[in-house]
Backbone as a chain_set.jsonl record, in Angstrom:
{"seq": "MQENIINLIDENGVESAFEIILTLEAEGKEYAILVPVEEEEEEAEEALIFRIDQDEEGEILVPLEDDEEYQIVVDVYNTLMEEEGLNFDEDEQ", "coords": {"N": [[18.948, 6.106, -37.762], [20.122, 7.504, -35.221], [18.049, 8.672, -34.705], [17.474, 6.591, -32.246], [19.122, 7.363, -30.208], [19.317, 8.559, -27.018], [20.1, 11.12, -24.811], [21.086, 10.222, -21.561], [21.452, 11.279, -17.872], [23.298, 11.029, -14.802], [23.074, 10.183, -11.369], [25.678, 11.281, -10.68], [26.009, 13.806, -12.425], [26.553, 13.165, -14.608], [26.422, 12.913, -17.687], [25.838, 10.959, -20.059], [25.824, 8.631, -23.472], [23.02, 6.4, -25.009], [21.31, 3.498, -26.575], [18.442, 3.445, -27.84], [16.885, 0.146, -28.106], [15.104, -1.573, -28.319], [11.603, -1.729, -27.404], [8.687, -2.566, -25.027], [5.66, -4.058, -24.35], [4.474, -4.84, -21.038], [2.38, -6.441, -19.279], [0.489, -5.009, -19.168], [1.636, -2.497, -19.524], [4.681, -0.403, -20.496], [7.718, -0.842, -21.786], [11.454, -0.066, -22.239], [13.91, -1.204, -23.727], [17.465, 0.056, -23.258], [21.089, 0.138, -24.379], [24.128, 1.304, -23.339], [26.361, 3.838, -25.856], [28.681, 2.791, -27.032], [32.053, 3.897, -27.993], [34.309, 1.559, -27.963], [33.601, -1.422, -28.954], [33.816, -3.604, -28.499], [34.154, -3.719, -25.143], [31.918, -5.156, -22.28], [28.204, -5.382, -23.534], [25.947, -3.617, -21.616], [22.788, -4.111, -20.521], [20.325, -1.773, -19.963], [16.532, -1.392, -18.324], [14.173, 0.784, -18.323], [10.902, 2.007, -17.903], [8.399, 3.348, -19.301], [6.587, 6.269, -19.018], [3.621, 8.436, -18.629], [3.868, 11.647, -17.84], [2.776, 14.985, -17.976], [4.441, 16.877, -19.802], [5.307, 14.967, -21.29], [6.38, 11.421, -22.446], [8.251, 9.888, -20.164], [11.245, 7.936, -18.754], [11.769, 5.943, -16.588], [13.464, 4.409, -13.568], [13.814, 1.146, -13.114], [12.245, 0.077, -9.613], [11.925, -2.141, -8.628], [12.317, -5.779, -8.233], [10.527, -7.802, -8.849], [8.855, -6.866, -11.021], [11.266, -5.91, -12.734], [12.009, -9.036, -13.253], [10.282, -9.843, -14.401], [9.509, -8.098, -16.756], [12.08, -8.92, -18.417], [11.683, -11.879, -18.328], [9.793, -11.273, -20.682], [10.746, -9.954, -22.242], [12.742, -12.434, -23.364], [11.415, -14.457, -24.083], [10.698, -12.887, -26.41], [12.607, -12.91, -27.598], [13.196, -16.016, -28.079], [10.921, -16.35, -29.577], [11.892, -15.058, -31.936], [13.502, -16.042, -32.898], [16.654, -14.875, -31.97], [17.485, -16.418, -29.397], [20.336, -16.446, -27.516], [21.414, -18.074, -25.141], [23.752, -19.507, -23.571], [23.136, -22.313, -22.751], [21.399, -23.68, -24.901], [23.233, -23.861, -26.674]], "CA": [[19.943, 5.84, -36.297], [20.52, 9.209, -34.821], [16.699, 8.93, -33.171], [17.861, 5.555, -31.277], [20.024, 7.418, -29.151], [18.806, 9.271, -26.25], [21.211, 11.06, -23.653], [20.834, 10.238, -19.814], [22.142, 11.857, -16.818], [22.928, 9.831, -13.972], [23.156, 11.041, -10.42], [26.721, 12.498, -10.315], [25.423, 14.691, -13.297], [27.728, 12.549, -15.942], [25.801, 12.634, -19.295], [25.544, 9.368, -21.061], [24.368, 8.307, -24.687], [22.091, 5.564, -25.155], [20.243, 3.175, -27.873], [17.173, 2.276, -27.167], [17.304, -1.077, -28.725], [13.583, -2.286, -28.379], [10.211, -1.562, -26.419], [8.208, -3.93, -25.192], [4.581, -4.234, -23.498], [4.453, -6.177, -20.254], [0.887, -6.367, -17.707], [0.011, -3.066, -19.734], [2.759, -0.758, -19.047], [5.435, -0.206, -21.884], [9.137, -0.598, -21.122], [12.343, 0.679, -23.362], [15.485, -1.853, -23.196], [18.602, 0.82, -23.471], [22.395, -0.073, -24.283], [25.77, 2.092, -23.684], [26.777, 3.779, -26.749], [30.415, 2.761, -26.52], [33.596, 4.054, -28.03], [34.784, 0.49, -27.832], [32.863, -2.145, -29.082], [34.744, -4.674, -27.451], [33.352, -4.137, -24.162], [30.782, -6.155, -22.7], [27.296, -4.148, -23.421], [25.07, -3.768, -20.252], [21.076, -3.207, -21.109], [19.616, -0.714, -18.99], [15.39, -1.782, -18.447], [12.828, 1.959, -18.001], [9.222, 1.779, -17.739], [7.324, 4.579, -19.458], [5.755, 6.292, -18.067], [3.608, 9.109, -19.407], [3.571, 12.887, -17.527], [2.009, 16.517, -18.779], [5.6, 17.146, -20.898], [4.93, 13.501, -22.417], [7.011, 10.517, -22.587], [9.398, 10.155, -19.135], [12.115, 7.33, -18.885], [11.493, 6.075, -14.974], [14.347, 3.313, -14.068], [12.766, 0.208, -12.034], [12.913, -0.049, -8.768], [10.798, -3.174, -8.137], [12.874, -6.928, -8.115], [9.614, -8.71, -9.591], [8.666, -5.873, -11.988], [12.531, -6.65, -13.533], [12.315, -9.978, -13.778], [8.714, -9.261, -15.76], [10.449, -7.632, -18.389], [13.047, -9.893, -18.588], [10.446, -13.148, -19.002], [8.838, -11.438, -21.735], [12.309, -10.346, -23.298], [13.444, -13.706, -23.555], [10.13, -14.989, -24.743], [10.407, -12.137, -27.697], [14.325, -13.599, -28.291], [12.847, -17.333, -28.199], [10.15, -16.224, -30.731], [12.206, -14.587, -33.545], [15.284, -16.882, -33.089], [17.583, -14.887, -31.279], [17.884, -16.145, -28.405], [21.861, -16.691, -27.397], [21.684, -18.95, -24.364], [24.539, -20.528, -24.392], [23.136, -23.374, -21.952], [21.101, -24.12, -25.7], [24.012, -24.012, -27.896]], "C": [[19.485, 6.422, -35.594], [18.88, 9.035, -33.823], [16.463, 8.016, -31.787], [17.971, 6.726, -30.719], [19.357, 8.504, -28.411], [20.085, 9.634, -25.056], [20.466, 11.138, -21.902], [21.933, 10.389, -18.693], [21.964, 11.072, -15.732], [23.109, 10.836, -12.197], [23.919, 11.629, -9.954], [26.482, 13.676, -11.44], [25.905, 14.465, -14.624], [26.614, 12.597, -16.811], [26.279, 11.251, -19.913], [24.618, 8.986, -22.146], [23.834, 6.567, -24.896], [21.22, 5.006, -25.883], [19.306, 2.7, -27.568], [16.885, 1.333, -28.506], [15.597, -2.172, -28.714], [12.941, -1.576, -27.44], [9.233, -2.634, -26.752], [6.78, -3.561, -23.899], [4.457, -5.474, -22.234], [3.249, -6.221, -19.248], [0.935, -5.116, -18.376], [0.59, -2.188, -19.716], [3.737, -0.852, -20.156], [6.913, 0.047, -21.364], [10.111, -0.066, -22.619], [13.94, -0.068, -22.623], [16.003, -0.378, -23.595], [20.243, -0.555, -22.857], [23.119, 0.926, -24.3], [25.766, 2.325, -25.038], [28.143, 4.027, -26.533], [31.072, 3.201, -27.532], [34.149, 2.356, -28.925], [33.85, -0.524, -27.76], [33.245, -3.648, -28.368], [34.31, -5.091, -26.25], [31.631, -4.473, -23.863], [29.522, -4.691, -22.672], [26.311, -5.043, -22.221], [23.7, -3.469, -20.28], [20.631, -3.011, -19.598], [17.773, -1.115, -18.931], [14.726, -0.133, -17.736], [11.626, 1.578, -18.606], [9.172, 3.543, -18.706], [6.544, 4.518, -19.017], [4.89, 8.002, -19.054], [3.172, 10.251, -18.182], [3.036, 14.116, -18.514], [3.381, 16.914, -20.011], [5.496, 15.568, -22.066], [5.615, 12.679, -22.175], [8.259, 10.795, -21.348], [9.988, 8.634, -18.718], [12.568, 6.636, -17.095], [12.13, 4.075, -14.911], [13.311, 1.917, -12.769], [13.597, -0.333, -11.081], [12.504, -2.194, -7.958], [11.549, -4.434, -9.09], [11.73, -7.776, -9.257], [9.417, -7.864, -10.824], [9.78, -6.318, -13.406], [12.605, -7.884, -14.645], [10.949, -10.375, -14.734], [9.168, -9.632, -17.26], [11.215, -8.819, -18.726], [12.775, -11.266, -19.254], [10.223, -12.353, -20.136], [10.013, -10.815, -22.566], [12.442, -11.554, -24.132], [12.566, -14.132, -24.585], [10.353, -14.494, -25.914], [11.277, -12.804, -28.32], [13.46, -15.148, -29.118], [12.438, -16.769, -29.551], [10.565, -15.64, -32.138], [13.866, -15.463, -33.944], [16.652, -16.449, -32.847], [18.471, -15.329, -30.236], [19.666, -17.134, -28.286], [22.047, -17.073, -26.311], [22.605, -19.653, -24.807], [24.168, -21.978, -23.684], [22.169, -24.412, -23.449], [22.068, -24.361, -26.652], [25.024, -25.799, -28.116]], "O": [[18.389, 6.1, -35.135], [18.708, 9.232, -32.62], [15.8, 8.261, -30.779], [16.908, 7.342, -30.638], [18.818, 9.389, -29.075], [20.818, 8.794, -24.535], [19.646, 11.882, -21.364], [23.005, 9.787, -18.629], [20.914, 10.473, -15.498], [23.242, 12.058, -12.129], [23.679, 12.433, -9.054], [26.998, 14.715, -11.029], [25.783, 15.235, -15.577], [25.64, 12.085, -16.258], [27.456, 10.911, -20.032], [23.388, 8.931, -22.137], [24.679, 5.673, -24.865], [20.206, 5.673, -26.085], [19.203, 1.592, -27.042], [16.709, 1.743, -29.653], [15.36, -3.305, -29.132], [13.557, -0.839, -26.671], [8.94, -3.273, -27.762], [6.938, -2.956, -22.839], [4.373, -6.686, -22.433], [3.623, -5.854, -18.134], [1.579, -4.196, -17.872], [0.163, -1.045, -19.881], [3.339, -1.721, -20.932], [7.218, 0.996, -20.641], [9.64, 0.224, -23.718], [14.672, 0.228, -21.679], [15.225, 0.387, -24.165], [20.466, -1.364, -21.957], [22.94, 1.674, -25.262], [25.316, 1.417, -25.737], [28.694, 5.019, -26.056], [30.459, 2.723, -28.487], [34.292, 2.159, -30.132], [33.23, -0.678, -26.708], [32.561, -4.496, -27.795], [34.063, -6.267, -25.981], [30.62, -4.284, -24.539], [29.649, -3.576, -22.167], [26.048, -6.223, -21.988], [23.467, -2.296, -19.987], [20.595, -3.7, -18.579], [17.557, -1.148, -20.142], [14.892, -0.005, -16.523], [11.452, 0.938, -19.643], [9.886, 4.539, -18.584], [5.808, 3.617, -18.613], [5.507, 8.564, -19.959], [2.199, 9.922, -17.504], [2.961, 13.999, -19.737], [3.012, 17.24, -21.139], [5.619, 15.405, -23.28], [5.9, 12.999, -21.021], [9.081, 11.702, -21.485], [9.071, 7.954, -18.259], [13.638, 6.928, -16.561], [11.767, 3.069, -15.522], [12.427, 2.059, -11.924], [14.712, -0.854, -11.121], [12.891, -2.964, -7.079], [11.531, -4.365, -10.319], [12.113, -8.269, -10.318], [9.976, -8.352, -11.806], [9.491, -6.778, -14.51], [12.91, -7.986, -15.833], [10.9, -11.193, -15.652], [9.219, -10.48, -18.151], [10.687, -9.68, -19.43], [13.303, -11.734, -20.263], [10.665, -13.068, -21.035], [10.164, -11.302, -23.686], [12.277, -11.625, -25.35], [12.875, -14.179, -25.776], [10.305, -15.338, -26.808], [11.044, -13.314, -29.415], [13.214, -15.295, -30.315], [13.219, -16.662, -30.497], [9.897, -15.678, -33.172], [14.774, -15.449, -34.775], [17.646, -17.083, -33.199], [19.636, -14.989, -30.029], [19.977, -18.177, -28.862], [23.078, -16.53, -25.916], [22.649, -20.281, -25.865], [24.911, -22.895, -24.033], [22.128, -25.635, -23.313], [21.747, -25.137, -27.553], [25.704, -26.004, -29.121]]}, "num_chains": 1, "name": "protein.A"}
């Protein structure tokens, strides 16, 4: 599982570990869904979405700055979860 862990550095220079829980394709682009690796499981997990782009050194993660692009990825993610029977939307219970 260690291969799914990456370290990201925020704008303040603080390094945090994240697990890549899923990669998916939406409208011809590839995206990664990341959650923080936290010591306390009780804390609510907040997922981050990054577009996977290529540069001369290989793959890079690019933060999404466009609300429309973000919503497209969320919709694809929700569709995938529904297809796998993993949709835990409280409205459907």
